[in-house]
Amino acid sequence: MIAFLIFLSLVTIVAGQLLLKLAMNKLEEFEKGDPRRRQVGWIFAGSILSMTISFFVSLGLLQKLDLSYLFPFQDLSVILIAFCSAFFLKERLSVTLITGILLITAGVILVSSS
Amino acid sequence: MELPAVSEKSQVKSPPVPCRPGRSAMLAILASALTATASELCLKVGASETAANSTFLPWLGLSGLESKWVWFGIVLTILSLVAWIRAIRMIPLSLAFTCSNVVHVFMPLSCWLILGEAISPRRWVGIALVIVGLVVIARPFARLNEKLDEAL
């Protein structure tokens, strides 16, 4: 059950962030008055829903587990979001960014494991 | 969030971007990270306060809503989200989300300063690594600003 909840909190946070960015991209893309702008609202609502689920699942996990146990999984979301935004949103993953992500991940593991 | 001063004609030529997107995105991420840190602290206090209370759907942590700390945490989370939306309107998500890891620097530091918790040498090394990683990815931001300043 715990494993499923951690998985659920990861999926919902990644989906929430991707949908939020997608909504912002579409807002930029379509001029005011364009009927396609209406879908932005739905995407935004989906993103907020996803993040709300993530919020309460994380709160439930926080009640049962130590923050230091949960941190490494939260950190996994950084890597997931970087790759998913490259894949779904066609963002460019530069070498600099990947280097930074690896350094930060190593740092976060050290911070949360001690 | 659109710039009101820009006339419609010039808007066609250039999208409504603040004059220094890299810098304002950074400030927005910083604001978002600070409020997120404060909210996480509130949530942890509230969650441990109410951990023993049971409700229906116990795995959702809904009993946390009985604590005022959780409500502070929710307000701070919303503020953090508003700042976050500002940030990701200006820069790619992969970059912004990685930068949001600055919370992992703020968290132990605030526990140290506010709650008086000790930071082990290993944790200091971790904090240093996160900062180095952030500097590595933040440098292109500064270059983005320079380029835009030249173009304008």
PDB file of C-alpha atoms in Angstrom:
ATOM      1  CA  MET A   1       0.000   0.000   0.000  1.00  0.00           C
ATOM      2  CA  ILE A   2       2.790   2.431   0.935  1.00  0.00           C
ATOM      3  CA  ALA A   3       4.592   1.635  -2.320  1.00  0.00           C
ATOM      4  CA  PHE A   4       1.400   2.299  -4.281  1.00  0.00           C
ATOM      5  CA  LEU A   5       0.826   5.621  -2.472  1.00  0.00           C
ATOM      6  CA  ILE A   6       4.402   6.760  -3.142  1.00  0.00           C
ATOM      7  CA  PHE A   7       3.917   5.807  -6.795  1.00  0.00           C
ATOM      8  CA  LEU A   8       0.587   7.667  -6.883  1.00  0.00           C
ATOM      9  CA  SER A   9       2.081  10.812  -5.358  1.00  0.00           C
ATOM     10  CA  LEU A  10       4.882  10.716  -7.952  1.00  0.00           C
ATOM     11  CA  VAL A  11       2.551  10.237 -10.923  1.00  0.00           C
ATOM     12  CA  THR A  12       0.171  12.977  -9.785  1.00  0.00           C
ATOM     13  CA  ILE A  13       2.936  15.509  -9.137  1.00  0.00           C
ATOM     14  CA  VAL A  14       4.558  14.855 -12.530  1.00  0.00           C
ATOM     15  CA  ALA A  15       1.211  14.970 -14.350  1.00  0.00           C
ATOM     16  CA  GLY A  16       0.198  18.132 -12.477  1.00  0.00           C
ATOM     17  CA  GLN A  17       3.373  19.988 -13.398  1.00  0.00           C
ATOM     18  CA  LEU A  18       3.305  18.869 -17.032  1.00  0.00           C
ATOM     19  CA  LEU A  19      -0.338  19.886 -17.436  1.00  0.00           C
ATOM     20  CA  LEU A  20       0.336  23.260 -15.802  1.00  0.00           C
ATOM     21  CA  LYS A  21       3.180  23.986 -18.190  1.00  0.00           C
ATOM     22  CA  LEU A  22       1.082  22.740 -21.127  1.00  0.00           C
ATOM     23  CA  ALA A  23      -1.681  25.166 -20.130  1.00  0.00           C
ATOM     24  CA  MET A  24       0.809  28.053 -19.955  1.00  0.00           C
ATOM     25  CA  ASN A  25       2.267  27.108 -23.353  1.00  0.00           C
ATOM     26  CA  LYS A  26      -1.194  27.098 -24.927  1.00  0.00           C
ATOM     27  CA  LEU A  27      -2.008  30.435 -23.294  1.00  0.00           C
ATOM     28  CA  GLU A  28       1.040  31.877 -25.025  1.00  0.00           C
ATOM     29  CA  GLU A  29       0.260  30.158 -28.335  1.00  0.00           C
ATOM     30  CA  PHE A  30      -3.359  31.248 -28.843  1.00  0.00           C
ATOM     31  CA  GLU A  31      -4.378  34.884 -29.071  1.00  0.00           C
ATOM     32  CA  LYS A  32      -7.221  36.275 -26.962  1.00  0.00           C
ATOM     33  CA  GLY A  33     -10.602  35.403 -28.462  1.00  0.00           C
ATOM     34  CA  ASP A  34      -9.344  32.208 -30.095  1.00  0.00           C
ATOM     35  CA  PRO A  35     -11.904  29.478 -29.220  1.00  0.00           C
ATOM     36  CA  ARG A  36      -9.044  27.009 -28.689  1.00  0.00           C
ATOM     37  CA  ARG A  37      -8.070  29.119 -25.690  1.00  0.00           C
ATOM     38  CA  ARG A  38     -10.988  27.524 -23.823  1.00  0.00           C
ATOM     39  CA  GLN A  39      -9.190  24.190 -23.515  1.00  0.00           C
ATOM     40  CA  VAL A  40      -6.557  25.988 -21.423  1.00  0.00           C
ATOM     41  CA  GLY A  41      -9.067  26.193 -18.584  1.00  0.00           C
ATOM     42  CA  TRP A  42      -9.696  22.457 -18.674  1.00  0.00           C
ATOM     43  CA  ILE A  43      -6.011  21.593 -18.769  1.00  0.00           C
ATOM     44  CA  PHE A  44      -5.410  23.990 -15.873  1.00  0.00           C
ATOM     45  CA  ALA A  45      -8.258  22.403 -13.893  1.00  0.00           C
ATOM     46  CA  GLY A  46      -6.811  18.945 -14.558  1.00  0.00           C
ATOM     47  CA  SER A  47      -3.428  20.109 -13.353  1.00  0.00           C
ATOM     48  CA  ILE A  48      -4.851  21.571 -10.140  1.00  0.00           C
ATOM     49  CA  LEU A  49      -6.862  18.367  -9.542  1.00  0.00           C
ATOM     50  CA  SER A  50      -3.758  16.261 -10.016  1.00  0.00           C
ATOM     51  CA  MET A  51      -1.721  18.450  -7.666  1.00  0.00           C
ATOM     52  CA  THR A  52      -4.494  18.382  -5.053  1.00  0.00           C
ATOM     53  CA  ILE A  53      -4.493  14.576  -5.078  1.00  0.00           C
ATOM     54  CA  SER A  54      -0.717  14.642  -4.774  1.00  0.00           C
ATOM     55  CA  PHE A  55      -0.963  17.091  -1.859  1.00  0.00           C
ATOM     56  CA  PHE A  56      -3.320  14.908   0.199  1.00  0.00           C
ATOM     57  CA  VAL A  57      -1.535  11.658  -0.618  1.00  0.00           C
ATOM     58  CA  SER A  58       1.763  13.244   0.491  1.00  0.00           C
ATOM     59  CA  LEU A  59       0.103  14.543   3.648  1.00  0.00           C
ATOM     60  CA  GLY A  60      -1.138  11.023   4.395  1.00  0.00           C
ATOM     61  CA  LEU A  61       2.369   9.648   3.810  1.00  0.00           C
ATOM     62  CA  LEU A  62       3.859  12.347   6.059  1.00  0.00           C
ATOM     63  CA  GLN A  63       1.592  11.200   8.882  1.00  0.00           C
ATOM     64  CA  LYS A  64       2.943   7.664   8.636  1.00  0.00           C
ATOM     65  CA  LEU A  65       6.549   7.992   7.510  1.00  0.00           C
ATOM     66  CA  ASP A  66       9.605  10.119   8.214  1.00  0.00           C
ATOM     67  CA  LEU A  67      10.339  13.039   5.929  1.00  0.00           C
ATOM     68  CA  SER A  68      13.867  11.695   5.436  1.00  0.00           C
ATOM     69  CA  TYR A  69      12.431   8.448   4.068  1.00  0.00           C
ATOM     70  CA  LEU A  70      10.159  10.312   1.657  1.00  0.00           C
ATOM     71  CA  PHE A  71      12.677  12.845   0.346  1.00  0.00           C
ATOM     72  CA  PRO A  72      14.525  10.511  -2.052  1.00  0.00           C
ATOM     73  CA  PHE A  73      11.237   9.694  -3.774  1.00  0.00           C
ATOM     74  CA  GLN A  74      10.370  13.370  -4.087  1.00  0.00           C
ATOM     75  CA  ASP A  75      13.751  13.820  -5.660  1.00  0.00           C
ATOM     76  CA  LEU A  76      12.940  11.192  -8.258  1.00  0.00           C
ATOM     77  CA  SER A  77      10.245  13.578  -9.490  1.00  0.00           C
ATOM     78  CA  VAL A  78      12.931  16.032 -10.672  1.00  0.00           C
ATOM     79  CA  ILE A  79      14.435  13.445 -12.996  1.00  0.00           C
ATOM     80  CA  LEU A  80      10.993  12.269 -14.136  1.00  0.00           C
ATOM     81  CA  ILE A  81       9.822  15.809 -14.866  1.00  0.00           C
ATOM     82  CA  ALA A  82      12.972  16.672 -16.789  1.00  0.00           C
ATOM     83  CA  PHE A  83      12.585  13.626 -19.037  1.00  0.00           C
ATOM     84  CA  CYS A  84       8.821  13.891 -19.391  1.00  0.00           C
ATOM     85  CA  SER A  85       8.992  17.571 -20.354  1.00  0.00           C
ATOM     86  CA  ALA A  86      11.623  16.709 -22.947  1.00  0.00           C
ATOM     87  CA  PHE A  87       9.426  13.918 -24.269  1.00  0.00           C
ATOM     88  CA  PHE A  88       5.923  15.417 -24.075  1.00  0.00           C
ATOM     89  CA  LEU A  89       6.576  19.160 -24.227  1.00  0.00           C
ATOM     90  CA  LYS A  90       9.557  18.939 -26.613  1.00  0.00           C
ATOM     91  CA  GLU A  91      11.822  20.889 -24.283  1.00  0.00           C
ATOM     92  CA  ARG A  92      15.534  20.726 -25.008  1.00  0.00           C
ATOM     93  CA  LEU A  93      17.603  18.818 -22.426  1.00  0.00           C
ATOM     94  CA  SER A  94      21.037  20.400 -22.469  1.00  0.00           C
ATOM     95  CA  VAL A  95      24.171  18.771 -21.105  1.00  0.00           C
ATOM     96  CA  THR A  96      24.395  21.614 -18.591  1.00  0.00           C
ATOM     97  CA  LEU A  97      20.917  20.863 -17.308  1.00  0.00           C
ATOM     98  CA  ILE A  98      21.594  17.129 -16.970  1.00  0.00           C
ATOM     99  CA  THR A  99      24.873  17.865 -15.149  1.00  0.00           C
ATOM    100  CA  GLY A 100      23.020  20.179 -12.796  1.00  0.00           C
ATOM    101  CA  ILE A 101      20.273  17.614 -12.201  1.00  0.00           C
ATOM    102  CA  LEU A 102      22.824  14.901 -11.343  1.00  0.00           C
ATOM    103  CA  LEU A 103      24.726  17.202  -8.941  1.00  0.00           C
ATOM    104  CA  ILE A 104      21.507  18.286  -7.238  1.00  0.00           C
ATOM    105  CA  THR A 105      20.231  14.702  -6.992  1.00  0.00           C
ATOM    106  CA  ALA A 106      23.490  13.600  -5.360  1.00  0.00           C
ATOM    107  CA  GLY A 107      23.270  16.561  -2.986  1.00  0.00           C
ATOM    108  CA  VAL A 108      19.667  15.860  -2.052  1.00  0.00           C
ATOM    109  CA  ILE A 109      20.469  12.193  -1.340  1.00  0.00           C
ATOM    110  CA  LEU A 110      23.247  13.324   1.015  1.00  0.00           C
ATOM    111  CA  VAL A 111      20.994  15.918   2.675  1.00  0.00           C
ATOM    112  CA  SER A 112      18.180  13.461   3.290  1.00  0.00           C
ATOM    113  CA  SER A 113      20.208  10.378   4.208  1.00  0.00           C
ATOM    114  CA  SER A 114      22.098  11.898   7.131  1.00  0.00           C
TER     115      SER A 114
ATOM    116  CA  MET B   1      -0.360  38.777 -15.969  1.00  0.00           C
ATOM    117  CA  GLU B   2      -0.179  40.426 -19.443  1.00  0.00           C
ATOM    118  CA  LEU B   3       1.712  43.676 -19.623  1.00  0.00           C
ATOM    119  CA  PRO B   4      -0.965  46.381 -19.824  1.00  0.00           C
ATOM    120  CA  ALA B   5       1.305  49.121 -21.181  1.00  0.00           C
ATOM    121  CA  VAL B   6       2.154  47.311 -24.412  1.00  0.00           C
ATOM    122  CA  SER B   7       0.017  48.441 -27.332  1.00  0.00           C
ATOM    123  CA  GLU B   8      -1.666  45.878 -29.551  1.00  0.00           C
ATOM    124  CA  LYS B   9       0.509  46.597 -32.557  1.00  0.00           C
ATOM    125  CA  SER B  10       3.789  45.965 -30.772  1.00  0.00           C
ATOM    126  CA  GLN B  11       2.296  42.861 -29.181  1.00  0.00           C
ATOM    127  CA  VAL B  12       1.996  41.271 -32.590  1.00  0.00           C
ATOM    128  CA  LYS B  13       5.692  41.832 -33.171  1.00  0.00           C
ATOM    129  CA  SER B  14       6.929  40.531 -29.807  1.00  0.00           C
ATOM    130  CA  PRO B  15       5.173  38.377 -27.210  1.00  0.00           C
ATOM    131  CA  PRO B  16       4.489  39.961 -23.786  1.00  0.00           C
ATOM    132  CA  VAL B  17       7.720  38.965 -22.051  1.00  0.00           C
ATOM    133  CA  PRO B  18       9.087  40.919 -19.082  1.00  0.00           C
ATOM    134  CA  CYS B  19      12.295  42.766 -19.944  1.00  0.00           C
ATOM    135  CA  ARG B  20      14.538  40.395 -17.969  1.00  0.00           C
ATOM    136  CA  PRO B  21      12.819  36.983 -18.122  1.00  0.00           C
ATOM    137  CA  GLY B  22      15.764  35.021 -16.677  1.00  0.00           C
ATOM    138  CA  ARG B  23      16.013  37.245 -13.646  1.00  0.00           C
ATOM    139  CA  SER B  24      12.301  37.564 -12.933  1.00  0.00           C
ATOM    140  CA  ALA B  25      11.880  33.808 -13.383  1.00  0.00           C
ATOM    141  CA  MET B  26      14.657  33.296 -10.820  1.00  0.00           C
ATOM    142  CA  LEU B  27      13.000  35.683  -8.372  1.00  0.00           C
ATOM    143  CA  ALA B  28       9.663  33.933  -8.869  1.00  0.00           C
ATOM    144  CA  ILE B  29      11.260  30.526  -8.224  1.00  0.00           C
ATOM    145  CA  LEU B  30      12.963  31.911  -5.117  1.00  0.00           C
ATOM    146  CA  ALA B  31       9.661  33.276  -3.790  1.00  0.00           C
ATOM    147  CA  SER B  32       7.966  29.977  -4.597  1.00  0.00           C
ATOM    148  CA  ALA B  33      10.715  27.982  -2.860  1.00  0.00           C
ATOM    149  CA  LEU B  34      10.622  30.135   0.282  1.00  0.00           C
ATOM    150  CA  THR B  35       6.853  29.796   0.657  1.00  0.00           C
ATOM    151  CA  ALA B  36       7.108  26.073  -0.133  1.00  0.00           C
ATOM    152  CA  THR B  37       9.668  25.633   2.654  1.00  0.00           C
ATOM    153  CA  ALA B  38       7.466  27.467   5.127  1.00  0.00           C
ATOM    154  CA  SER B  39       4.458  25.398   4.046  1.00  0.00           C
ATOM    155  CA  GLU B  40       6.368  22.118   4.360  1.00  0.00           C
ATOM    156  CA  LEU B  41       7.362  23.039   7.922  1.00  0.00           C
ATOM    157  CA  CYS B  42       3.736  23.889   8.787  1.00  0.00           C
ATOM    158  CA  LEU B  43       2.491  20.668   7.168  1.00  0.00           C
ATOM    159  CA  LYS B  44       4.988  18.498   9.033  1.00  0.00           C
ATOM    160  CA  VAL B  45       3.971  20.071  12.366  1.00  0.00           C
ATOM    161  CA  GLY B  46       0.282  19.685  11.492  1.00  0.00           C
ATOM    162  CA  ALA B  47       0.670  16.137  10.179  1.00  0.00           C
ATOM    163  CA  SER B  48       2.445  14.868  13.277  1.00  0.00           C
ATOM    164  CA  GLU B  49      -0.058  16.673  15.498  1.00  0.00           C
ATOM    165  CA  THR B  50      -2.972  14.829  13.893  1.00  0.00           C
ATOM    166  CA  ALA B  51      -1.320  11.508  12.977  1.00  0.00           C
ATOM    167  CA  ALA B  52      -3.239   9.644  15.697  1.00  0.00           C
ATOM    168  CA  ASN B  53      -6.672  10.977  14.630  1.00  0.00           C
ATOM    169  CA  SER B  54      -8.539   8.634  12.341  1.00  0.00           C
ATOM    170  CA  THR B  55     -11.053   9.476   9.638  1.00  0.00           C
ATOM    171  CA  PHE B  56     -12.529   7.728   6.648  1.00  0.00           C
ATOM    172  CA  LEU B  57      -9.964   7.170   3.861  1.00  0.00           C
ATOM    173  CA  PRO B  58      -7.096   7.257   6.401  1.00  0.00           C
ATOM    174  CA  TRP B  59      -4.390   7.129   3.712  1.00  0.00           C
ATOM    175  CA  LEU B  60      -5.436  10.544   2.359  1.00  0.00           C
ATOM    176  CA  GLY B  61      -4.316  12.435   5.445  1.00  0.00           C
ATOM    177  CA  LEU B  62      -7.660  14.230   5.650  1.00  0.00           C
ATOM    178  CA  SER B  63      -7.509  14.244   9.456  1.00  0.00           C
ATOM    179  CA  GLY B  64      -4.699  16.768   9.003  1.00  0.00           C
ATOM    180  CA  LEU B  65      -7.379  19.354   8.209  1.00  0.00           C
ATOM    181  CA  GLU B  66      -8.194  19.485  11.928  1.00  0.00           C
ATOM    182  CA  SER B  67      -4.894  21.219  12.566  1.00  0.00           C
ATOM    183  CA  LYS B  68      -4.532  24.967  12.006  1.00  0.00           C
ATOM    184  CA  TRP B  69      -0.940  24.351  10.924  1.00  0.00           C
ATOM    185  CA  VAL B  70      -2.176  22.349   7.956  1.00  0.00           C
ATOM    186  CA  TRP B  71      -4.398  25.286   6.936  1.00  0.00           C
ATOM    187  CA  PHE B  72      -1.406  27.678   7.164  1.00  0.00           C
ATOM    188  CA  GLY B  73       0.441  25.138   5.045  1.00  0.00           C
ATOM    189  CA  ILE B  74      -2.355  25.111   2.445  1.00  0.00           C
ATOM    190  CA  VAL B  75      -2.383  28.930   2.183  1.00  0.00           C
ATOM    191  CA  LEU B  76       1.410  28.968   1.766  1.00  0.00           C
ATOM    192  CA  THR B  77       1.177  26.184  -0.838  1.00  0.00           C
ATOM    193  CA  ILE B  78      -1.282  28.275  -2.876  1.00  0.00           C
ATOM    194  CA  LEU B  79       0.995  31.345  -2.657  1.00  0.00           C
ATOM    195  CA  SER B  80       3.872  29.153  -3.750  1.00  0.00           C
ATOM    196  CA  LEU B  81       1.817  27.895  -6.705  1.00  0.00           C
ATOM    197  CA  VAL B  82       1.037  31.457  -7.829  1.00  0.00           C
ATOM    198  CA  ALA B  83       4.737  32.358  -7.846  1.00  0.00           C
ATOM    199  CA  TRP B  84       5.465  29.039  -9.566  1.00  0.00           C
ATOM    200  CA  ILE B  85       3.002  29.748 -12.399  1.00  0.00           C
ATOM    201  CA  ARG B  86       4.758  33.083 -12.977  1.00  0.00           C
ATOM    202  CA  ALA B  87       8.076  31.278 -13.223  1.00  0.00           C
ATOM    203  CA  ILE B  88       7.072  28.551 -15.656  1.00  0.00           C
ATOM    204  CA  ARG B  89       5.392  31.030 -17.979  1.00  0.00           C
ATOM    205  CA  MET B  90       8.844  32.398 -18.655  1.00  0.00           C
ATOM    206  CA  ILE B  91      11.195  29.394 -18.717  1.00  0.00           C
ATOM    207  CA  PRO B  92      11.037  25.647 -19.597  1.00  0.00           C
ATOM    208  CA  LEU B  93       9.583  23.307 -17.000  1.00  0.00           C
ATOM    209  CA  SER B  94      12.642  21.052 -16.823  1.00  0.00           C
ATOM    210  CA  LEU B  95      14.806  24.047 -15.914  1.00  0.00           C
ATOM    211  CA  ALA B  96      12.319  25.571 -13.478  1.00  0.00           C
ATOM    212  CA  PHE B  97      11.574  22.329 -11.634  1.00  0.00           C
ATOM    213  CA  THR B  98      15.265  21.595 -11.204  1.00  0.00           C
ATOM    214  CA  CYS B  99      15.796  25.088  -9.795  1.00  0.00           C
ATOM    215  CA  SER B 100      12.931  24.549  -7.382  1.00  0.00           C
ATOM    216  CA  ASN B 101      15.285  22.108  -5.633  1.00  0.00           C
ATOM    217  CA  VAL B 102      16.654  25.102  -3.813  1.00  0.00           C
ATOM    218  CA  VAL B 103      14.087  24.030  -1.154  1.00  0.00           C
ATOM    219  CA  HIS B 104      16.534  21.270  -0.233  1.00  0.00           C
ATOM    220  CA  VAL B 105      18.941  24.036   0.776  1.00  0.00           C
ATOM    221  CA  PHE B 106      16.305  26.108   2.567  1.00  0.00           C
ATOM    222  CA  MET B 107      14.761  23.168   4.442  1.00  0.00           C
ATOM    223  CA  PRO B 108      17.773  22.030   6.510  1.00  0.00           C
ATOM    224  CA  LEU B 109      18.884  25.641   6.963  1.00  0.00           C
ATOM    225  CA  SER B 110      15.491  26.678   8.328  1.00  0.00           C
ATOM    226  CA  CYS B 111      15.394  23.626  10.607  1.00  0.00           C
ATOM    227  CA  TRP B 112      18.831  24.675  11.819  1.00  0.00           C
ATOM    228  CA  LEU B 113      17.935  28.340  12.316  1.00  0.00           C
ATOM    229  CA  ILE B 114      14.339  28.034  13.556  1.00  0.00           C
ATOM    230  CA  LEU B 115      14.095  24.628  15.192  1.00  0.00           C
ATOM    231  CA  GLY B 116      17.712  24.492  16.364  1.00  0.00           C
ATOM    232  CA  GLU B 117      18.366  21.122  14.721  1.00  0.00           C
ATOM    233  CA  ALA B 118      22.020  20.258  14.138  1.00  0.00           C
ATOM    234  CA  ILE B 119      23.345  19.802  10.582  1.00  0.00           C
ATOM    235  CA  SER B 120      25.806  16.925  10.188  1.00  0.00           C
ATOM    236  CA  PRO B 121      28.975  17.361   8.056  1.00  0.00           C
ATOM    237  CA  ARG B 122      27.481  14.963   5.509  1.00  0.00           C
ATOM    238  CA  ARG B 123      24.402  17.144   5.214  1.00  0.00           C
ATOM    239  CA  TRP B 124      26.562  20.252   4.730  1.00  0.00           C
ATOM    240  CA  VAL B 125      28.298  18.454   1.834  1.00  0.00           C
ATOM    241  CA  GLY B 126      24.870  17.671   0.368  1.00  0.00           C
ATOM    242  CA  ILE B 127      23.774  21.303   0.681  1.00  0.00           C
ATOM    243  CA  ALA B 128      27.002  22.412  -1.021  1.00  0.00           C
ATOM    244  CA  LEU B 129      26.426  19.946  -3.887  1.00  0.00           C
ATOM    245  CA  VAL B 130      22.881  21.228  -4.433  1.00  0.00           C
ATOM    246  CA  ILE B 131      24.197  24.806  -4.548  1.00  0.00           C
ATOM    247  CA  VAL B 132      26.920  23.842  -7.057  1.00  0.00           C
ATOM    248  CA  GLY B 133      24.300  22.106  -9.216  1.00  0.00           C
ATOM    249  CA  LEU B 134      22.070  25.181  -9.088  1.00  0.00           C
ATOM    250  CA  VAL B 135      24.943  27.479 -10.078  1.00  0.00           C
ATOM    251  CA  VAL B 136      25.724  25.195 -13.027  1.00  0.00           C
ATOM    252  CA  ILE B 137      22.187  25.430 -14.413  1.00  0.00           C
ATOM    253  CA  ALA B 138      21.599  29.050 -13.383  1.00  0.00           C
ATOM    254  CA  ARG B 139      24.549  30.400 -15.386  1.00  0.00           C
ATOM    255  CA  PRO B 140      22.714  30.122 -18.742  1.00  0.00           C
ATOM    256  CA  PHE B 141      19.999  32.335 -17.162  1.00  0.00           C
ATOM    257  CA  ALA B 142      22.485  35.138 -16.719  1.00  0.00           C
ATOM    258  CA  ARG B 143      23.661  34.709 -20.308  1.00  0.00           C
ATOM    259  CA  LEU B 144      20.037  34.819 -21.471  1.00  0.00           C
ATOM    260  CA  ASN B 145      19.704  38.189 -19.747  1.00  0.00           C
ATOM    261  CA  GLU B 146      22.855  39.552 -21.375  1.00  0.00           C
ATOM    262  CA  LYS B 147      21.735  38.453 -24.820  1.00  0.00           C
ATOM    263  CA  LEU B 148      18.317  40.022 -24.351  1.00  0.00           C
ATOM    264  CA  ASP B 149      19.858  43.251 -23.067  1.00  0.00           C
ATOM    265  CA  GLU B 150      22.002  43.408 -26.194  1.00  0.00           C
ATOM    266  CA  ALA B 151      19.002  42.756 -28.431  1.00  0.00           C
ATOM    267  CA  LEU B 152      16.848  45.444 -26.850  1.00  0.00           C
TER     268      LEU B 152
END
